[in-house]
Short mmCIF file of C-alpha atoms and ligand atoms in Angstrom, two decimals:
data_model
loop_
_atom_site.label_atom_id
_atom_site.label_comp_id
_atom_site.label_asym_id
_atom_site.label_seq_id
_atom_site.Cartn_x
_atom_site.Cartn_y
_atom_site.Cartn_z
CA MET A 1 1.25 74.64 22.09
CA GLY A 2 1.06 78.31 21.19
CA TRP A 3 -0.18 81.29 23.25
CA ILE A 4 -3.36 81.39 20.92
CA SER A 5 -4.65 77.38 20.57
CA ASP A 6 -3.94 76.93 24.53
CA PHE A 7 -5.87 80.56 25.16
CA LYS A 8 -8.79 79.28 22.84
CA SER A 9 -8.52 75.12 24.29
CA ARG A 10 -8.61 76.54 28.03
CA ASN A 11 -11.65 78.63 27.09
CA SER A 12 -9.96 81.46 28.39
CA ASP A 13 -12.06 84.72 29.62
CA ILE A 14 -11.26 87.51 27.41
CA GLN A 15 -11.76 89.85 30.06
CA SER A 16 -9.49 88.34 33.28
CA THR A 17 -7.13 87.62 29.91
CA ILE A 18 -6.91 91.52 29.10
CA ASP A 19 -7.13 92.89 32.62
CA THR A 20 -3.85 90.09 32.96
CA CYS A 21 -2.43 92.71 29.86
CA LEU A 22 -3.11 95.35 31.20
CA LYS A 23 -1.84 94.62 34.86
CA THR A 24 1.42 93.49 33.45
CA ILE A 25 1.45 96.57 31.45
CA ALA A 26 0.96 98.63 34.54
CA LEU A 27 4.01 97.06 36.39
CA LYS A 28 6.78 95.98 34.24
CA ASP A 29 5.75 99.48 30.74
CA PRO A 30 6.81 102.52 33.59
CA GLU A 31 10.71 100.57 33.21
CA LEU A 32 10.54 99.33 29.73
CA ALA A 33 9.01 101.59 27.88
CA ALA A 34 7.57 99.73 25.33
CA PHE A 35 3.89 101.00 24.62
CA VAL A 36 3.90 104.36 23.64
CA LYS A 37 0.50 104.66 24.30
CA VAL A 38 -2.23 102.16 25.85
CA GLU A 39 -5.59 102.79 23.87
CA CYS A 40 -7.41 100.01 25.06
CA ASP A 41 -9.66 100.71 28.20
CA ASP A 42 -10.47 98.42 31.06
CA SER A 43 -13.48 96.88 28.84
CA GLY A 44 -11.40 95.83 26.84
CA ARG A 45 -12.64 97.97 23.97
CA ALA A 46 -10.26 99.94 22.16
CA ALA A 47 -10.98 103.69 20.91
CA SER A 48 -12.08 102.53 17.46
CA GLY A 49 -14.93 101.15 19.00
CA ALA A 50 -16.55 97.43 20.61
CA ILE A 51 -14.16 94.91 19.62
CA ALA A 52 -14.26 91.58 20.50
CA SER A 53 -16.59 90.13 18.41
CA LYS A 54 -18.64 87.12 18.95
CA SER A 55 -16.61 84.63 16.53
CA GLY A 56 -13.38 84.53 15.23
CA LYS A 57 -10.25 82.82 14.64
CA LEU A 58 -8.80 85.81 17.20
CA ARG A 59 -11.05 86.19 19.29
CA GLY A 60 -9.94 87.94 22.43
CA VAL A 61 -6.91 87.70 21.73
CA PRO A 62 -4.72 91.41 23.09
CA ILE A 63 -2.75 92.69 20.68
CA ALA A 64 -0.11 95.78 20.45
CA LEU A 65 1.03 97.89 16.96
CA LYS A 66 4.01 99.37 15.93
CA ASP A 67 3.25 102.88 16.03
CA ASN A 68 3.30 103.15 12.07
CA ILE A 69 -0.13 100.99 11.62
CA CYS A 70 -2.90 103.14 11.17
CA VAL A 71 -6.28 102.32 13.34
CA LYS A 72 -9.07 104.77 13.46
CA GLY A 73 -9.43 107.30 15.49
CA TRP A 74 -5.67 106.93 17.56
CA GLU A 75 -3.26 109.43 17.41
CA ILE A 76 -0.35 107.43 15.05
CA THR A 77 2.95 109.34 15.54
CA CYS A 78 6.09 107.03 14.34
CA ALA A 79 7.69 108.04 16.88
CA SER A 80 7.74 111.54 15.25
CA ARG A 81 7.83 114.59 16.56
CA ILE A 82 6.75 115.74 13.58
CA LEU A 83 3.55 113.19 13.55
CA LYS A 84 2.45 114.48 16.85
CA GLY A 85 -1.15 115.12 17.26
CA TYR A 86 -1.98 113.31 13.92
CA VAL A 87 -4.83 111.14 13.98
CA ALA A 88 -5.51 108.07 11.42
CA PRO A 89 -8.32 108.30 9.23
CA TYR A 90 -8.87 105.63 8.46
CA HIS A 91 -8.43 101.18 9.74
CA ALA A 92 -4.63 99.92 8.47
CA THR A 93 -5.82 96.95 6.05
CA VAL A 94 -4.29 94.61 8.91
CA VAL A 95 -6.41 96.19 11.59
CA GLU A 96 -9.67 95.96 9.88
CA ARG A 97 -8.76 92.06 9.25
CA LEU A 98 -7.38 91.88 12.78
CA LEU A 99 -11.15 93.14 14.15
CA SER A 100 -13.28 90.92 12.01
CA GLU A 101 -11.13 87.97 13.56
CA GLY A 102 -12.46 89.24 17.18
CA ALA A 103 -8.89 90.53 17.97
CA VAL A 104 -8.37 92.92 21.05
CA LEU A 105 -6.07 95.76 20.03
CA ILE A 106 -4.66 96.90 23.21
CA GLY A 107 -2.29 99.47 22.53
CA ARG A 108 0.64 101.53 20.33
CA THR A 109 4.56 100.21 20.44
CA ASN A 110 7.26 102.26 20.65
CA MET A 111 10.10 102.15 17.43
CA ASP A 112 12.42 103.82 15.65
CA GLU A 113 11.57 107.41 14.82
CA PHE A 114 9.73 106.22 11.24
CA ALA A 115 11.19 102.76 11.79
CA PHE A 116 14.82 104.39 10.86
CA GLY A 117 17.21 102.29 13.12
CA SER A 118 17.94 99.03 15.26
CA SER A 119 17.74 100.12 18.28
CA CYS A 120 14.21 101.68 19.17
CA GLU A 121 16.62 104.47 19.80
CA THR A 122 15.81 106.92 17.88
CA SER A 123 12.58 107.63 18.95
CA ALA A 124 11.25 110.70 20.57
CA TYR A 125 9.74 108.88 23.06
CA GLY A 126 13.07 107.99 24.21
CA PRO A 127 14.19 104.18 24.30
CA THR A 128 12.45 101.06 25.42
CA ARG A 129 14.60 98.48 26.89
CA ASN A 130 15.29 94.78 26.83
CA PRO A 131 13.03 93.14 28.72
CA HIS A 132 16.16 90.93 29.50
CA ASP A 133 18.72 93.63 30.30
CA PRO A 134 17.06 96.96 31.25
CA SER A 135 20.66 98.63 30.48
CA ARG A 136 20.08 96.86 27.26
CA ALA A 137 18.48 98.03 23.49
CA PRO A 138 15.47 95.66 22.37
CA GLY A 139 16.39 95.83 19.14
CA GLY A 140 14.64 98.13 16.12
CA SER A 141 12.73 98.97 15.12
CA SER A 142 9.64 97.44 16.20
CA GLY A 143 11.56 97.09 19.55
CA GLY A 144 8.21 98.23 21.68
CA SER A 145 6.33 95.30 19.75
CA ALA A 146 8.99 92.91 20.55
CA ALA A 147 9.74 93.92 24.22
CA ALA A 148 5.83 93.99 24.82
CA VAL A 149 5.55 90.34 23.32
CA ALA A 150 8.76 89.57 25.21
CA ALA A 151 7.85 90.79 29.00
CA ASP A 152 4.44 88.77 28.71
CA MET A 153 2.36 91.75 28.86
CA VAL A 154 0.50 91.03 25.17
CA PRO A 155 1.20 87.55 23.65
CA VAL A 156 0.87 89.05 19.62
CA ALA A 157 2.12 92.19 17.89
CA LEU A 158 2.57 94.05 14.59
CA GLY A 159 5.42 95.48 13.42
CA SER A 160 7.17 96.30 10.22
CA ASP A 161 10.55 95.20 8.61
CA THR A 162 12.12 96.77 5.51
CA GLY A 163 15.13 95.31 5.99
CA GLY A 164 14.98 93.37 9.24
CA SER A 165 12.69 95.60 11.97
CA ILE A 166 10.79 92.52 12.65
CA ARG A 167 14.06 89.89 13.09
CA GLN A 168 16.81 91.38 14.81
CA PRO A 169 14.39 92.84 17.72
CA ALA A 170 12.67 89.52 17.84
CA ALA A 171 16.43 87.89 18.08
CA PHE A 172 17.28 90.53 20.31
CA CYS A 173 14.39 89.74 22.85
CA GLY A 174 13.70 86.41 22.30
CA VAL A 175 10.64 86.53 20.90
CA VAL A 176 9.40 84.66 17.21
CA GLY A 177 10.21 87.48 14.31
CA LEU A 178 8.53 86.90 11.11
CA LYS A 179 8.77 89.16 7.64
CA PRO A 180 6.38 87.86 5.17
CA THR A 181 7.28 87.73 1.09
CA TYR A 182 6.92 91.26 -0.42
CA GLY A 183 3.33 91.52 -1.28
CA ARG A 184 2.12 89.21 1.08
CA VAL A 185 0.18 91.81 3.55
CA SER A 186 -1.61 94.62 2.17
CA ARG A 187 0.76 97.67 3.97
CA PHE A 188 -2.38 99.80 2.93
CA GLY A 189 -2.75 101.78 6.53
CA LEU A 190 1.31 100.99 7.21
CA VAL A 191 3.26 104.94 7.35
CA ALA A 192 5.63 104.78 4.09
CA PHE A 193 9.56 104.19 5.44
CA ALA A 194 10.63 102.35 2.08
CA SER A 195 8.09 101.14 -0.03
CA SER A 196 10.16 98.29 -2.41
CA LEU A 197 10.91 96.69 1.31
CA ASP A 198 8.27 97.80 4.00
CA GLN A 199 6.11 94.65 4.76
CA ILE A 200 3.81 94.37 8.75
CA GLY A 201 4.02 90.96 10.16
CA PRO A 202 3.97 89.43 13.77
CA LEU A 203 5.88 88.98 16.76
CA THR A 204 4.81 86.08 19.03
CA ARG A 205 6.01 83.62 21.46
CA SER A 206 5.59 80.78 19.12
CA VAL A 207 5.88 79.40 15.65
CA GLU A 208 1.93 78.45 16.05
CA ASP A 209 1.20 81.72 17.08
CA ALA A 210 2.92 83.88 13.88
CA ALA A 211 1.53 81.04 11.24
CA LEU A 212 -1.80 81.48 12.87
CA VAL A 213 -1.77 85.56 12.78
CA LEU A 214 -0.51 85.49 8.77
CA GLU A 215 -3.72 83.63 8.67
CA VAL A 216 -5.46 86.45 8.97
CA ILE A 217 -3.61 89.62 7.87
CA ALA A 218 -2.34 87.82 4.57
CA GLY A 219 -3.93 88.21 1.53
CA ALA A 220 -4.48 90.65 -2.07
CA ASP A 221 -6.02 93.52 -1.23
CA ARG A 222 -7.54 96.05 -3.75
CA ARG A 223 -6.07 99.07 -1.50
CA ASP A 224 -2.50 97.93 -2.56
CA SER A 225 -1.63 97.16 -5.91
CA THR A 226 1.57 95.62 -4.28
CA SER A 227 -0.11 93.03 -2.30
CA ALA A 228 0.02 89.69 -4.71
CA ASP A 229 -2.75 88.03 -5.60
CA VAL A 230 -1.47 84.82 -4.42
CA PRO A 231 -4.23 82.06 -2.58
CA VAL A 232 -2.98 82.19 1.53
CA ASP A 233 -2.67 79.05 3.01
CA VAL A 234 -3.76 77.67 5.85
CA TYR A 235 -0.37 78.18 7.84
CA SER A 236 -1.36 76.04 10.91
CA LYS A 237 -1.79 73.19 8.95
CA ALA A 238 1.80 72.47 7.37
CA LEU A 239 2.81 73.15 11.49
CA GLY A 240 4.14 69.55 12.60
CA GLY A 241 4.57 68.12 8.93
CA PRO A 242 8.11 65.77 7.94
CA VAL A 243 10.97 68.61 7.33
CA LYS A 244 12.98 65.53 5.84
CA GLY A 245 13.90 65.86 2.67
CA LEU A 246 13.82 69.36 2.54
CA LYS A 247 16.66 71.20 0.96
CA ILE A 248 17.82 73.79 3.43
CA GLY A 249 20.99 75.84 1.64
CA ILE A 250 24.01 77.76 4.09
CA PRO A 251 24.60 80.70 2.22
CA LYS A 252 28.94 80.27 2.92
CA GLU A 253 29.21 84.43 2.62
CA PHE A 254 27.03 84.85 5.39
CA ILE A 255 29.26 82.49 8.01
CA GLY A 256 32.49 83.26 10.27
CA ARG A 257 31.39 87.25 9.52
CA GLY A 258 31.96 88.45 12.88
CA ALA A 259 29.13 86.79 14.62
CA GLU A 260 29.52 86.05 18.20
CA PRO A 261 30.21 82.50 19.32
CA ALA A 262 27.44 81.98 21.19
CA VAL A 263 25.57 83.16 17.49
CA GLU A 264 27.77 80.89 15.67
CA GLU A 265 27.12 78.16 17.45
CA GLY A 266 23.27 78.39 18.55
CA PHE A 267 22.80 78.54 14.48
CA ARG A 268 25.00 75.25 13.52
CA ARG A 269 22.39 74.34 16.52
CA CYS A 270 19.68 74.57 14.20
CA VAL A 271 21.05 73.28 11.54
CA GLU A 272 21.81 70.07 13.38
CA LEU A 273 18.36 69.68 14.89
CA LEU A 274 17.16 70.05 11.25
CA ALA A 275 19.42 67.97 9.42
CA ARG A 276 19.04 65.01 12.73
CA GLU A 277 15.07 65.42 11.26
CA GLY A 278 16.03 64.93 8.27
CA ALA A 279 16.64 67.77 6.34
CA GLU A 280 19.77 67.81 3.34
CA ILE A 281 22.00 70.48 4.56
CA VAL A 282 23.86 72.37 1.56
CA GLU A 283 26.02 75.04 1.26
CA VAL A 284 25.48 77.24 -1.48
CA SER A 285 26.52 80.62 -2.71
CA LEU A 286 25.11 84.58 -2.84
CA PRO A 287 28.08 86.47 -4.39
CA HIS A 288 26.30 90.16 -4.01
CA THR A 289 24.62 89.50 -0.61
CA GLU A 290 28.11 90.78 -0.04
CA TYR A 291 26.80 94.23 -1.29
CA ALA A 292 23.60 93.89 0.39
CA VAL A 293 23.99 96.84 3.39
CA SER A 294 25.72 99.00 0.91
CA VAL A 295 22.42 98.14 -1.61
CA TYR A 296 19.93 98.88 1.47
CA TYR A 297 22.06 102.26 2.29
CA VAL A 298 21.34 103.78 -1.08
CA VAL A 299 17.76 101.87 -2.07
CA ALA A 300 15.85 102.60 1.60
CA PRO A 301 16.66 106.27 2.01
CA CYS A 302 16.01 107.03 -1.33
CA GLU A 303 12.57 105.93 -1.51
CA ALA A 304 12.44 107.45 2.47
CA SER A 305 13.13 110.58 1.08
CA SER A 306 10.90 110.45 -1.13
CA ASN A 307 8.15 109.30 1.08
CA LEU A 308 8.80 111.59 3.93
CA ALA A 309 8.13 114.54 1.62
CA ARG A 310 4.66 115.01 2.41
CA PHE A 311 5.65 116.10 5.95
CA ASP A 312 5.61 119.57 5.34
CA GLY A 313 3.21 120.51 7.91
CA VAL A 314 0.64 121.30 6.16
CA ARG A 315 -1.24 117.99 5.55
CA TYR A 316 -0.19 116.32 8.79
CA GLY A 317 0.55 116.85 12.24
CA ARG A 318 2.70 119.36 13.20
CA ARG A 319 2.51 123.06 12.14
CA ASP A 320 5.19 125.73 12.85
CA PRO A 321 2.97 128.09 14.63
CA ALA A 322 4.53 131.23 13.08
CA PRO A 323 6.49 131.16 9.61
CA ARG A 324 6.59 134.16 7.67
CA THR A 325 6.57 132.62 4.21
CA LEU A 326 5.38 128.91 3.02
CA ALA A 327 8.99 128.87 2.96
CA GLU A 328 9.55 128.50 5.84
CA LEU A 329 6.42 127.11 7.14
CA TYR A 330 8.43 123.84 5.18
CA GLU A 331 11.41 124.82 6.98
CA ARG A 332 10.10 124.71 10.22
CA SER A 333 8.21 122.04 10.34
CA ARG A 334 10.35 119.68 8.81
CA HIS A 335 13.88 120.82 11.16
CA ASP A 336 12.22 120.89 13.82
CA GLY A 337 9.46 118.06 13.22
CA PHE A 338 12.30 115.14 12.06
CA GLY A 339 15.31 113.67 14.73
CA THR A 340 18.84 113.34 13.37
CA GLU A 341 18.44 110.23 12.14
CA ALA A 342 15.38 111.01 10.08
CA LYS A 343 17.64 113.79 8.74
CA ARG A 344 20.18 111.47 7.88
CA ARG A 345 18.23 109.46 5.94
CA ILE A 346 15.81 112.15 4.01
CA ILE A 347 19.79 114.15 3.49
CA LEU A 348 21.33 110.86 2.21
CA GLY A 349 18.56 109.97 -0.02
CA THR A 350 17.97 113.23 -1.34
CA TYR A 351 21.44 113.00 -2.55
CA ALA A 352 21.62 110.09 -3.96
CA LEU A 353 18.71 111.20 -6.01
CA SER A 354 19.71 114.09 -7.38
CA SER A 355 20.30 114.44 -11.13
CA GLY A 356 24.13 113.94 -11.79
CA TYR A 357 24.17 111.00 -8.66
CA TYR A 358 20.92 109.49 -9.59
CA ASP A 359 23.06 107.02 -12.35
CA ALA A 360 26.38 106.60 -9.82
CA TYR A 361 23.92 105.47 -6.49
CA TYR A 362 20.34 105.05 -7.01
CA LEU A 363 20.35 102.92 -10.33
CA LYS A 364 23.84 101.13 -9.82
CA ALA A 365 22.17 100.31 -6.33
CA MET A 366 19.53 99.11 -8.15
CA ARG A 367 21.39 97.45 -10.99
CA VAL A 368 22.96 94.68 -7.62
CA ARG A 369 19.73 94.88 -6.17
CA ARG A 370 18.46 92.76 -9.42
CA GLN A 371 21.41 90.54 -9.55
CA MET A 372 21.05 89.80 -6.08
CA ILE A 373 17.40 89.12 -6.63
CA ARG A 374 18.69 86.63 -9.37
CA GLU A 375 21.20 85.09 -7.66
CA PHE A 376 18.43 83.87 -4.96
CA ASN A 377 15.84 82.44 -8.01
CA GLU A 378 19.04 80.66 -9.03
CA VAL A 379 20.28 79.21 -5.66
CA PHE A 380 15.80 78.04 -4.86
CA LYS A 381 15.71 76.24 -7.64
CA ARG A 382 18.25 74.39 -5.39
CA VAL A 383 17.16 74.24 -2.03
CA ASP A 384 14.21 75.36 -0.48
CA LEU A 385 14.94 77.31 2.07
CA LEU A 386 18.66 79.61 3.65
CA ALA A 387 19.16 79.75 7.00
CA THR A 388 21.41 82.07 8.73
CA PRO A 389 21.66 83.72 11.94
CA THR A 390 19.42 86.27 12.73
CA ALA A 391 21.57 89.55 14.00
CA PRO A 392 25.81 88.83 14.60
CA THR A 393 25.41 89.65 17.94
CA GLY A 394 23.38 89.80 21.85
CA ALA A 395 21.72 92.87 22.59
CA PHE A 396 24.18 95.32 22.63
CA ARG A 397 23.86 98.39 25.89
CA ILE A 398 21.68 101.04 24.69
CA GLY A 399 24.05 104.15 24.01
CA GLU A 400 26.54 101.64 22.82
CA LYS A 401 25.90 101.99 19.14
CA THR A 402 24.21 105.95 18.81
CA GLY A 403 27.46 107.27 18.18
CA ASP A 404 28.45 104.90 15.37
CA PRO A 405 25.59 104.72 12.78
CA LEU A 406 27.81 102.51 10.29
CA GLN A 407 28.33 100.01 13.18
CA MET A 408 24.74 100.09 14.20
CA TYR A 409 23.79 99.65 10.50
CA LEU A 410 25.75 96.82 10.33
CA SER A 411 23.21 94.64 12.96
CA ASP A 412 20.88 94.16 9.98
CA ILE A 413 23.39 92.75 7.32
CA PHE A 414 21.78 89.10 7.70
CA THR A 415 18.67 90.62 7.58
CA ILE A 416 18.64 93.03 4.34
CA SER A 417 18.80 90.54 1.74
CA ALA A 418 15.31 89.16 2.49
CA ASN A 419 13.95 91.85 2.10
CA LEU A 420 15.99 93.57 -0.97
CA ALA A 421 14.97 90.26 -2.47
CA GLY A 422 11.17 90.18 -1.48
CA ILE A 423 11.58 86.44 0.12
CA PRO A 424 9.88 85.81 3.24
CA ALA A 425 11.79 85.01 6.55
CA VAL A 426 11.52 84.01 10.12
CA SER A 427 13.87 84.70 13.67
CA ILE A 428 13.49 81.97 16.27
CA PRO A 429 15.66 81.87 19.35
CA SER A 430 18.33 79.69 19.19
CA GLY A 431 20.16 80.10 22.86
CA VAL A 432 21.42 83.00 24.90
CA ASN A 433 25.31 84.37 24.76
CA ALA A 434 27.74 84.22 27.69
CA GLU A 435 25.53 87.31 28.86
CA GLY A 436 22.51 85.39 28.88
CA LEU A 437 21.03 87.00 26.55
CA PRO A 438 18.18 85.48 23.50
CA VAL A 439 20.25 85.46 20.23
CA GLY A 440 18.43 84.02 16.62
CA PHE A 441 18.39 82.01 13.61
CA GLN A 442 17.14 82.86 10.78
CA LEU A 443 15.54 80.69 8.03
CA MET A 444 14.76 82.19 4.93
CA GLY A 445 12.30 80.98 2.19
CA ARG A 446 10.74 81.20 -1.42
CA ALA A 447 8.36 83.87 -2.06
CA PHE A 448 5.14 83.15 -1.10
CA ASP A 449 6.44 79.85 0.24
CA GLU A 450 5.39 80.79 4.45
CA SER A 451 4.44 77.08 5.05
CA THR A 452 7.42 75.74 4.31
CA LEU A 453 9.76 78.26 5.77
CA LEU A 454 6.97 77.76 9.00
CA LYS A 455 6.93 74.43 8.96
CA ALA A 456 10.36 73.91 9.00
CA ALA A 457 10.88 77.12 12.05
CA TYR A 458 8.42 75.05 13.78
CA ALA A 459 10.40 72.00 13.71
CA VAL A 460 13.87 73.74 15.49
CA GLU A 461 11.26 75.20 17.83
CA ASP A 462 9.47 72.02 18.78
CA LYS A 463 13.21 69.98 18.68
CA LEU A 464 15.33 72.90 20.69
CA GLY A 465 12.75 72.88 23.73
CA ALA A 466 12.96 69.00 24.22
CA ALA A 467 16.50 69.85 23.96
CA GLY A 468 16.69 72.16 26.86
N1 LIG B 501 17.83 99.27 10.66
C1 LIG B 501 17.05 99.26 9.20
C2 LIG B 501 16.96 100.86 9.19
O1 LIG B 501 17.76 101.37 10.11
C3 LIG B 501 16.28 98.85 9.33
C4 LIG B 501 15.16 98.88 9.64
C5 LIG B 501 13.60 98.63 9.03
O2 LIG B 501 13.62 97.18 8.68
N2 LIG B 501 12.60 98.97 9.71
O3 LIG B 501 16.96 101.08 8.28
#
């Protein structure tokens, strides 16, 4: 049973649940630094006012939010110096939906600056540590959310995923991470990184909890024109249904690509479990996924450089105190406000979009992206789901990859395609590696078919739990 159902069936006391969360945070967070700020006071009231309603699907459920999701009245910084002091003037749509179902918002979790990264190390607040081994990174960019859930500080956290930022930290911290279909969840009130790739999703300790949270946050929103008017299923109802007859594709390009042995082993074990339950396993080919990382690192920085142009010292957050000219105000505010990785992305994106290079980089990347989408569409005519590992390794050490951005970028090799194709994907724990660190198994599904995705993930989780 998931945390939320258990909490409800025991009719647990909301106040004592919040107390337990706050105590656990007080005990563990000085070392782990999963939170940027605990916003909730002892009585469970968040800064935005009285929260726990009398009813609701998430009544009394404590939830942490990544520091890029707006809550009216909270300082929202995206773990960047440039947004220091910025107070959100409105709620993100996901926040409105959580509140209207009675959730208790506990606080803001740490992240890579503007979600640029795979380790939480680019945060202006310093890194979050992995609860399984504090000398290691929790993954990123939603590393604070993953660590907070893994360390039992909260049962649920929201993150955002542009190239793997929910799933990779979920794998590193041994929790469940779901990236919904592009358009499934409104992005209104999510600070934009790459607008054609970003999605908000839950990090939880079980597939069932992820399904229940998705039910609440999903659905069309007139304030986000990219949110889709596709009916929201009761995802939790699909869980426990048979996986017999489901066709699961194994993309041959994803296998044997240098993943560590425990990752491959965990992957095989999960696939075997599905086969034993009657799923049909088929090898498939997605030749253009070879270019996924390259395409992503053109498209994502291009969109990021455009989105980050709004942080100029005039309207949001940090403003240089003594500029002599307007140009100097922009330059100094941006120079001092952005960290190294943010500057790298802005420079990469601006370069790739500049006239003379646009065709060679951005346009070409978009063509390859379209080709990839075509391949996914073809493959999903033959199979219902695709299975791969989530990340090639377990958690790496803090500092291990910071000097080598390319190595860091490669930790998203399995997760990026789902964002480029806009399809839903989930990571669930698949075992531990030789160092005792969690590794993850990823399933990807057809656009807007989160029900099948979660049903299969639930079956693996269930059988894996039973097996040991
Ligand atoms: N790690 C990837 C990046 O650095 C993905 C980040 C994300 O999904 N926000 O861009």
